[in-house]
Short mmCIF file of C-alpha atoms in Angstrom, two decimals:
data_model
loop_
_atom_site.label_atom_id
_atom_site.label_comp_id
_atom_site.label_asym_id
_atom_site.label_seq_id
_atom_site.Cartn_x
_atom_site.Cartn_y
_atom_site.Cartn_z
CA MET A 261 49.12 272.54 150.26
CA SER A 262 50.49 273.64 146.89
CA SER A 263 53.36 271.62 145.51
CA THR A 264 56.07 271.84 142.92
CA VAL A 265 57.46 268.49 141.78
CA PHE A 266 60.64 268.46 139.73
CA PRO A 267 60.35 266.44 136.50
CA SER A 268 63.05 263.95 137.53
CA ALA A 269 61.21 263.29 140.77
CA ALA A 270 57.67 263.13 139.48
CA ASN A 271 57.25 259.46 140.33
CA GLY A 272 58.21 259.95 143.96
CA SER A 273 60.69 257.90 145.97
CA PRO A 274 62.25 254.66 144.80
CA ALA A 275 60.89 251.54 146.40
CA SER A 276 63.00 250.01 149.15
CA SER A 277 63.16 246.41 150.27
CA SER A 278 64.55 247.35 153.69
CA PRO A 279 65.51 250.45 155.66
CA ILE A 280 69.13 251.50 156.04
CA VAL A 281 70.79 250.24 159.23
CA ASP A 282 74.38 250.96 160.26
CA PRO A 283 76.89 248.37 161.59
CA PHE A 284 75.76 249.08 165.16
CA GLY A 285 72.09 248.36 164.53
CA ARG A 286 70.99 252.00 164.38
CA SER A 287 68.35 252.74 161.76
CA VAL A 288 69.14 255.91 159.82
CA SER A 289 65.90 257.88 159.77
CA TYR A 290 67.13 261.50 159.77
CA LEU A 291 68.90 263.31 156.91
CA ARG A 292 70.31 266.80 157.31
CA VAL A 293 70.91 268.50 153.97
CA SER A 294 73.06 271.56 153.34
CA VAL A 295 71.42 273.19 150.33
CA THR A 296 74.13 275.86 150.03
CA ASP A 297 77.46 276.78 151.61
CA ARG A 298 76.61 280.48 151.25
CA CYS A 299 75.29 282.64 154.05
CA ASP A 300 74.44 286.29 154.61
CA PHE A 301 76.08 286.16 158.07
CA ARG A 302 79.69 285.37 159.01
CA CYS A 303 79.32 284.02 162.54
CA VAL A 304 82.65 283.99 164.34
CA TYR A 305 82.41 280.32 165.38
CA CYS A 306 81.26 279.10 161.96
CA MET A 307 83.02 281.00 159.18
CA ALA A 308 86.00 283.16 158.40
CA GLU A 309 84.98 286.69 157.42
CA ASP A 310 86.59 286.39 154.00
CA MET A 311 85.10 283.10 152.80
CA THR A 312 85.70 281.45 149.42
CA PHE A 313 82.52 279.72 148.33
CA LEU A 314 82.09 276.71 146.06
CA PRO A 315 81.89 277.03 142.26
CA LYS A 316 78.36 276.59 140.95
CA ALA A 317 79.27 273.49 138.94
CA GLU A 318 80.19 271.64 142.14
CA VAL A 319 76.89 272.41 143.85
CA LEU A 320 73.92 270.09 143.39
CA SER A 321 70.99 271.53 141.48
CA LEU A 322 67.65 271.72 143.25
CA GLU A 323 66.48 268.82 141.12
CA GLU A 324 69.47 266.73 142.18
CA LEU A 325 68.90 267.60 145.84
CA ASP A 326 65.28 266.52 145.48
CA ARG A 327 66.29 263.25 143.87
CA ILE A 328 68.80 262.33 146.58
CA CYS A 329 66.43 263.33 149.39
CA SER A 330 63.67 261.29 147.78
CA ALA A 331 65.97 258.27 147.54
CA PHE A 332 66.62 258.54 151.28
CA VAL A 333 62.89 258.81 151.96
CA GLY A 334 62.46 255.62 149.95
CA LEU A 335 65.03 253.99 152.22
CA GLY A 336 63.16 254.82 155.41
CA VAL A 337 64.32 258.35 156.27
CA SER A 338 61.32 260.02 157.91
CA LYS A 339 62.83 263.40 158.85
CA LEU A 340 64.52 265.91 156.54
CA ARG A 341 66.19 269.06 157.83
CA LEU A 342 67.42 271.66 155.35
CA THR A 343 70.42 273.67 156.47
CA GLY A 344 73.24 275.72 155.00
CA GLY A 345 75.04 278.08 155.13
CA GLU A 346 71.71 279.85 155.20
CA PRO A 347 69.17 277.73 153.29
CA LEU A 348 66.81 280.58 152.51
CA VAL A 349 69.42 282.49 150.48
CA ARG A 350 69.51 279.67 147.90
CA LYS A 351 67.77 280.86 144.74
CA GLY A 352 64.56 278.90 144.12
CA ILE A 353 64.71 277.16 147.50
CA MET A 354 60.94 277.26 147.96
CA ASN A 355 60.55 275.13 144.82
CA LEU A 356 62.63 272.42 146.48
CA ILE A 357 60.75 272.69 149.78
CA ARG A 358 57.37 272.51 148.04
CA SER A 359 58.52 269.51 146.02
CA LEU A 360 59.80 267.64 149.08
CA GLY A 361 56.47 268.39 150.75
CA ARG A 362 54.85 265.75 148.55
CA HIS A 363 56.44 263.10 150.80
CA LEU A 364 54.55 264.59 153.74
CA GLY A 365 51.35 264.19 151.77
CA SER A 366 52.12 260.55 151.00
CA GLY A 367 52.95 259.81 154.62
CA ALA A 368 56.46 258.63 153.79
CA LEU A 369 57.98 261.67 155.49
CA LYS A 370 56.99 262.63 159.04
CA GLU A 371 58.75 265.98 159.20
CA LEU A 372 60.28 268.55 156.88
CA THR A 373 62.05 271.33 158.73
CA LEU A 374 64.97 273.71 158.50
CA THR A 375 67.60 275.55 160.49
CA THR A 376 67.94 279.23 159.61
CA ASN A 377 69.59 282.38 160.88
CA GLY A 378 66.21 284.09 160.58
CA SER A 379 67.31 286.85 158.22
CA GLN A 380 64.88 285.78 155.48
CA LEU A 381 62.01 284.55 157.64
CA GLU A 382 59.90 287.69 157.30
CA ARG A 383 59.75 286.98 153.57
CA TYR A 384 59.34 283.19 153.63
CA ALA A 385 57.54 282.18 156.84
CA ALA A 386 54.05 281.93 155.36
CA GLU A 387 55.32 280.02 152.31
CA LEU A 388 57.19 277.57 154.54
CA TYR A 389 54.02 276.76 156.43
CA GLU A 390 52.04 276.36 153.21
CA ALA A 391 54.70 273.93 151.94
CA GLY A 392 54.29 271.67 154.96
CA VAL A 393 56.99 272.94 157.31
CA ARG A 394 55.67 273.11 160.87
CA ARG A 395 58.79 273.63 162.98
CA ILE A 396 62.01 275.57 162.48
CA ASN A 397 65.24 276.20 164.39
CA VAL A 398 66.53 279.77 164.46
CA SER A 399 70.07 280.62 165.56
CA ILE A 400 70.27 283.51 168.04
CA ASP A 401 73.25 283.71 170.38
CA THR A 402 72.49 287.05 172.02
CA LEU A 403 69.65 289.53 172.51
CA ASP A 404 72.05 292.46 172.55
CA PRO A 405 72.00 294.14 169.10
CA HIS A 406 75.65 295.20 169.31
CA LYS A 407 76.87 291.78 170.40
CA PHE A 408 74.64 290.18 167.75
CA GLU A 409 76.35 292.21 165.06
CA ALA A 410 79.77 291.37 166.50
CA ILE A 411 79.04 287.62 166.60
CA THR A 412 77.42 287.43 163.15
CA ARG A 413 79.66 290.17 161.69
CA TRP A 414 76.96 291.11 159.15
CA GLY A 415 73.65 290.35 160.89
CA LYS A 416 71.00 292.69 162.29
CA LEU A 417 69.00 291.51 165.30
CA ASP A 418 65.91 293.59 164.48
CA LYS A 419 65.59 291.84 161.13
CA VAL A 420 65.74 288.43 162.77
CA LEU A 421 63.20 289.42 165.42
CA ALA A 422 60.84 290.57 162.65
CA GLY A 423 61.31 287.17 161.05
CA LEU A 424 60.43 285.41 164.30
CA LYS A 425 57.25 287.47 164.55
CA ALA A 426 56.32 286.43 161.00
CA ALA A 427 57.08 282.78 161.79
CA ARG A 428 54.81 282.83 164.82
CA GLU A 429 52.03 284.53 162.86
CA ALA A 430 52.36 281.90 160.13
CA GLY A 431 51.91 279.09 162.67
CA LEU A 432 55.48 277.80 162.77
CA ALA A 433 56.80 276.40 166.04
CA VAL A 434 60.19 277.95 166.80
CA LYS A 435 63.19 276.61 168.67
CA ILE A 436 66.06 278.99 169.36
CA ASN A 437 69.59 277.61 168.98
CA CYS A 438 72.22 279.37 171.06
CA VAL A 439 75.94 278.58 170.91
CA ALA A 440 77.44 279.09 174.37
CA LEU A 441 80.46 281.38 174.00
CA LYS A 442 82.70 282.05 176.96
CA GLY A 443 83.13 285.75 177.64
CA VAL A 444 80.60 286.68 174.95
CA ASN A 445 77.08 285.60 175.88
CA ASP A 446 77.63 283.82 179.20
CA ASP A 447 76.02 286.76 180.99
CA GLU A 448 72.76 286.37 179.04
CA PHE A 449 71.60 282.83 179.78
CA HIS A 450 68.90 283.87 182.28
CA ARG A 451 67.69 286.59 179.92
CA LEU A 452 67.45 284.09 177.06
CA VAL A 453 65.47 281.62 179.19
CA ALA A 454 63.04 284.35 180.25
CA TRP A 455 62.69 285.73 176.72
CA CYS A 456 61.96 282.30 175.23
CA GLY A 457 59.38 281.73 177.94
CA ASP A 458 57.67 285.03 177.12
CA GLU A 459 57.75 284.37 173.37
CA GLY A 460 56.67 280.71 173.54
CA PHE A 461 59.93 279.35 172.11
CA ASP A 462 61.93 276.33 173.17
CA LEU A 463 65.68 276.91 173.58
CA THR A 464 68.72 274.76 172.89
CA PHE A 465 72.25 275.51 174.00
CA ILE A 466 75.09 274.13 171.87
CA GLU A 467 78.77 273.73 172.64
CA VAL A 468 81.31 275.17 170.20
CA MET A 469 82.16 272.52 167.63
CA PRO A 470 85.80 272.41 166.43
CA MET A 471 85.22 272.63 162.69
CA GLY A 472 87.11 274.64 160.09
CA ASP A 473 89.55 277.54 160.13
CA ILE A 474 87.64 280.54 161.47
CA GLY A 475 90.32 283.15 160.96
CA GLY A 476 92.37 283.15 164.12
CA GLU A 477 89.61 282.70 166.74
CA ALA A 478 90.90 280.21 169.33
CA ARG A 479 88.46 277.38 170.01
CA LEU A 480 89.65 277.10 173.58
CA ASP A 481 88.90 280.79 174.12
CA GLN A 482 85.32 280.29 172.87
CA TYR A 483 84.61 276.95 174.55
CA LEU A 484 82.18 276.83 177.47
CA PRO A 485 81.05 273.39 178.72
CA LEU A 486 77.29 273.05 178.92
CA SER A 487 77.55 271.38 182.31
CA LEU A 488 78.52 274.84 183.57
CA VAL A 489 75.75 276.52 181.55
CA ARG A 490 73.15 274.19 183.02
CA SER A 491 74.38 274.72 186.58
CA ARG A 492 74.19 278.50 186.13
CA ILE A 493 70.65 278.30 184.76
CA ALA A 494 69.60 276.04 187.63
CA GLU A 495 70.60 278.75 190.10
CA ARG A 496 67.52 280.74 189.07
CA TRP A 497 65.20 278.33 187.27
CA THR A 498 63.68 274.97 188.21
CA LEU A 499 64.75 272.38 185.63
CA ASN A 500 62.68 269.20 185.52
CA GLU A 501 63.94 266.12 183.70
CA ILE A 502 61.59 265.05 180.89
CA ASP A 503 61.42 262.26 178.35
CA TYR A 504 61.29 264.34 175.17
CA THR A 505 63.12 264.14 171.87
CA THR A 506 62.91 265.75 168.43
CA GLY A 507 65.03 263.02 166.84
CA GLY A 508 68.20 265.07 167.24
CA PRO A 509 71.03 264.94 169.79
CA ALA A 510 69.68 267.37 172.39
CA ARG A 511 68.83 266.28 175.94
CA TYR A 512 65.85 268.26 177.22
CA VAL A 513 64.58 269.61 180.51
CA GLU A 514 61.45 271.62 181.21
CA VAL A 515 61.60 275.00 182.94
CA ARG A 516 58.86 274.89 185.58
CA GLU A 517 58.50 278.69 185.75
CA THR A 518 57.94 279.12 181.98
CA GLY A 519 56.63 275.75 180.83
CA ARG A 520 59.15 275.78 177.96
CA ARG A 521 61.88 273.26 177.19
CA ILE A 522 65.64 273.74 177.21
CA GLY A 523 67.87 271.37 175.27
CA PHE A 524 71.60 270.80 175.65
CA ILE A 525 73.75 269.58 172.73
CA THR A 526 77.10 268.49 174.12
CA PRO A 527 79.42 267.02 171.46
CA LEU A 528 82.48 267.62 173.66
CA THR A 529 81.50 267.12 177.29
CA HIS A 530 79.02 264.32 176.58
CA ASN A 531 79.32 262.24 173.44
CA PHE A 532 75.79 261.85 172.02
CA CYS A 533 76.61 259.12 169.52
CA GLU A 534 75.10 256.00 171.09
CA SER A 535 71.67 256.55 169.54
CA CYS A 536 72.74 258.49 166.43
CA ASN A 537 70.21 258.12 163.63
CA ARG A 538 71.58 260.94 161.45
CA VAL A 539 73.67 261.44 158.34
CA ARG A 540 74.55 264.69 156.57
CA LEU A 541 74.53 265.57 152.89
CA THR A 542 76.52 268.57 151.69
CA CYS A 543 75.44 270.84 148.86
CA THR A 544 78.08 269.15 146.67
CA GLY A 545 76.55 265.70 147.16
CA THR A 546 79.07 264.45 149.71
CA LEU A 547 77.48 262.26 152.37
CA TYR A 548 79.09 262.39 155.81
CA MET A 549 78.07 259.48 157.99
CA CYS A 550 79.35 261.35 161.05
CA LEU A 551 79.69 265.08 161.71
CA GLY A 552 83.01 264.57 163.50
CA GLN A 553 84.64 262.15 161.04
CA GLU A 554 86.13 262.73 157.60
CA ASP A 555 84.98 259.48 155.98
CA ALA A 556 82.44 260.33 153.29
CA ALA A 557 80.69 259.06 150.17
CA ASP A 558 80.17 260.79 146.83
CA LEU A 559 76.48 260.80 145.85
CA ARG A 560 76.82 263.44 143.16
CA SER A 561 78.52 261.08 140.69
CA PRO A 562 75.83 258.37 140.65
CA VAL A 563 73.13 261.04 140.30
CA ARG A 564 74.89 262.61 137.31
CA MET A 565 75.90 259.29 135.76
CA SER A 566 72.44 257.77 135.48
CA ASP A 567 68.77 258.71 135.52
CA ASP A 568 68.09 255.43 137.27
CA ASP A 569 68.37 255.48 141.06
CA ALA A 570 69.74 251.96 141.47
CA LEU A 571 73.37 253.11 141.56
CA LEU A 572 72.51 255.96 143.93
CA VAL A 573 70.70 253.62 146.34
CA ASP A 574 73.60 251.15 146.25
CA ARG A 575 76.03 253.97 147.05
CA ILE A 576 73.86 255.09 149.98
CA ARG A 577 73.66 251.58 151.41
CA GLU A 578 77.41 251.09 151.09
CA ALA A 579 78.07 254.39 152.83
CA ILE A 580 75.80 253.56 155.76
CA SER A 581 77.66 250.28 156.18
CA ARG A 582 80.70 252.44 157.13
CA LYS A 583 78.93 254.70 159.63
CA PRO A 584 81.19 254.87 162.71
CA LYS A 585 80.13 254.33 166.28
CA GLY A 586 81.05 257.86 167.34
CA HIS A 587 82.83 261.09 166.51
CA ASP A 588 86.29 262.43 167.31
CA PHE A 589 85.48 265.97 168.45
CA VAL A 590 88.01 267.44 170.84
CA ILE A 591 89.17 270.96 171.60
CA ASP A 592 92.84 271.34 170.67
CA ARG A 593 94.34 272.64 173.92
CA ARG A 594 97.17 274.26 171.99
CA GLY A 595 94.63 276.09 169.85
CA LYS A 596 96.54 275.08 166.73
CA SER A 597 93.86 273.72 164.42
CA ALA A 598 90.38 272.29 164.14
CA PRO A 599 90.32 268.46 164.17
CA VAL A 600 87.73 268.59 161.35
CA PRO A 601 89.03 270.91 158.61
CA ARG A 602 85.75 271.56 156.79
CA HIS A 603 83.54 274.45 157.89
CA MET A 604 80.19 273.81 159.51
CA SER A 605 78.60 275.82 156.69
CA VAL A 606 79.78 273.20 154.19
CA THR A 607 78.62 270.18 156.18
CA GLY A 608 75.33 271.67 157.29
CA GLY A 609 74.52 273.04 160.72
#
């Protein structure tokens, strides 16, 4: 595969004497990185329509993102997922992806992947595969073009479907992420299962996560427990329990009629923290040890203070020593505010 290595990262990852382990004995092997807070959609459960985005000076450069990711790889992280906002709208993003691909070649990294809304896939799918990406998650909450536009505010379903076609032709495995929204897409679950079976995609349902001010939408109005989603699906489809994981929080079953998998991510009805191996880096260099907690560490300062990674590695280790046992997600029954004030687009989906 072709590669682009940033000058500051030419020597690869820093050596590590030991992997990073949190206070509860969980090895941190999975880093999710928001490469931008910007997006070309405005999904109703993720963003307000009139968003104010971060000043450029606060956002990590691609070289800085590469350096921090490489430090984590040196500390035992074997899976990197790039997120946003929408990662593929970041200018020069393929340079970063190609550069990080060198860790796949060395064997230090097992998987480099990304979560995308699919709007740019038609353009980038082949390049992603060439850079070493083999699997992607694409967010689609409805197969109805009018509902799709209403949910995303700015998105066009036909453009995303064209991107999925390009991804499949490029050789990328696709998993569809669907946020379960009461009164919005709860009449489409069987259609989504059938469509994913026909297309050869796995499917994951996700509960609404109470993050950020989304402009008056009530979380309680959107919230649909996945226990109910699963029971509805089981009315028509045979769901077999399987021992399968991608390293993330989803619990999977296999649909006997299609041979495809369905995952359920349940941050509210079932806390998935006991085996958490993940941390999240924002595009500003803030490391969140837990999606549902506000405690964080600044990694931008050590990167900009020194060309040596010793301070950065020390900061990472200290942060992981504060990783909590679990998150504090809860739907506010009064609908007043989100328990976590930052938007999902800032933290990384």
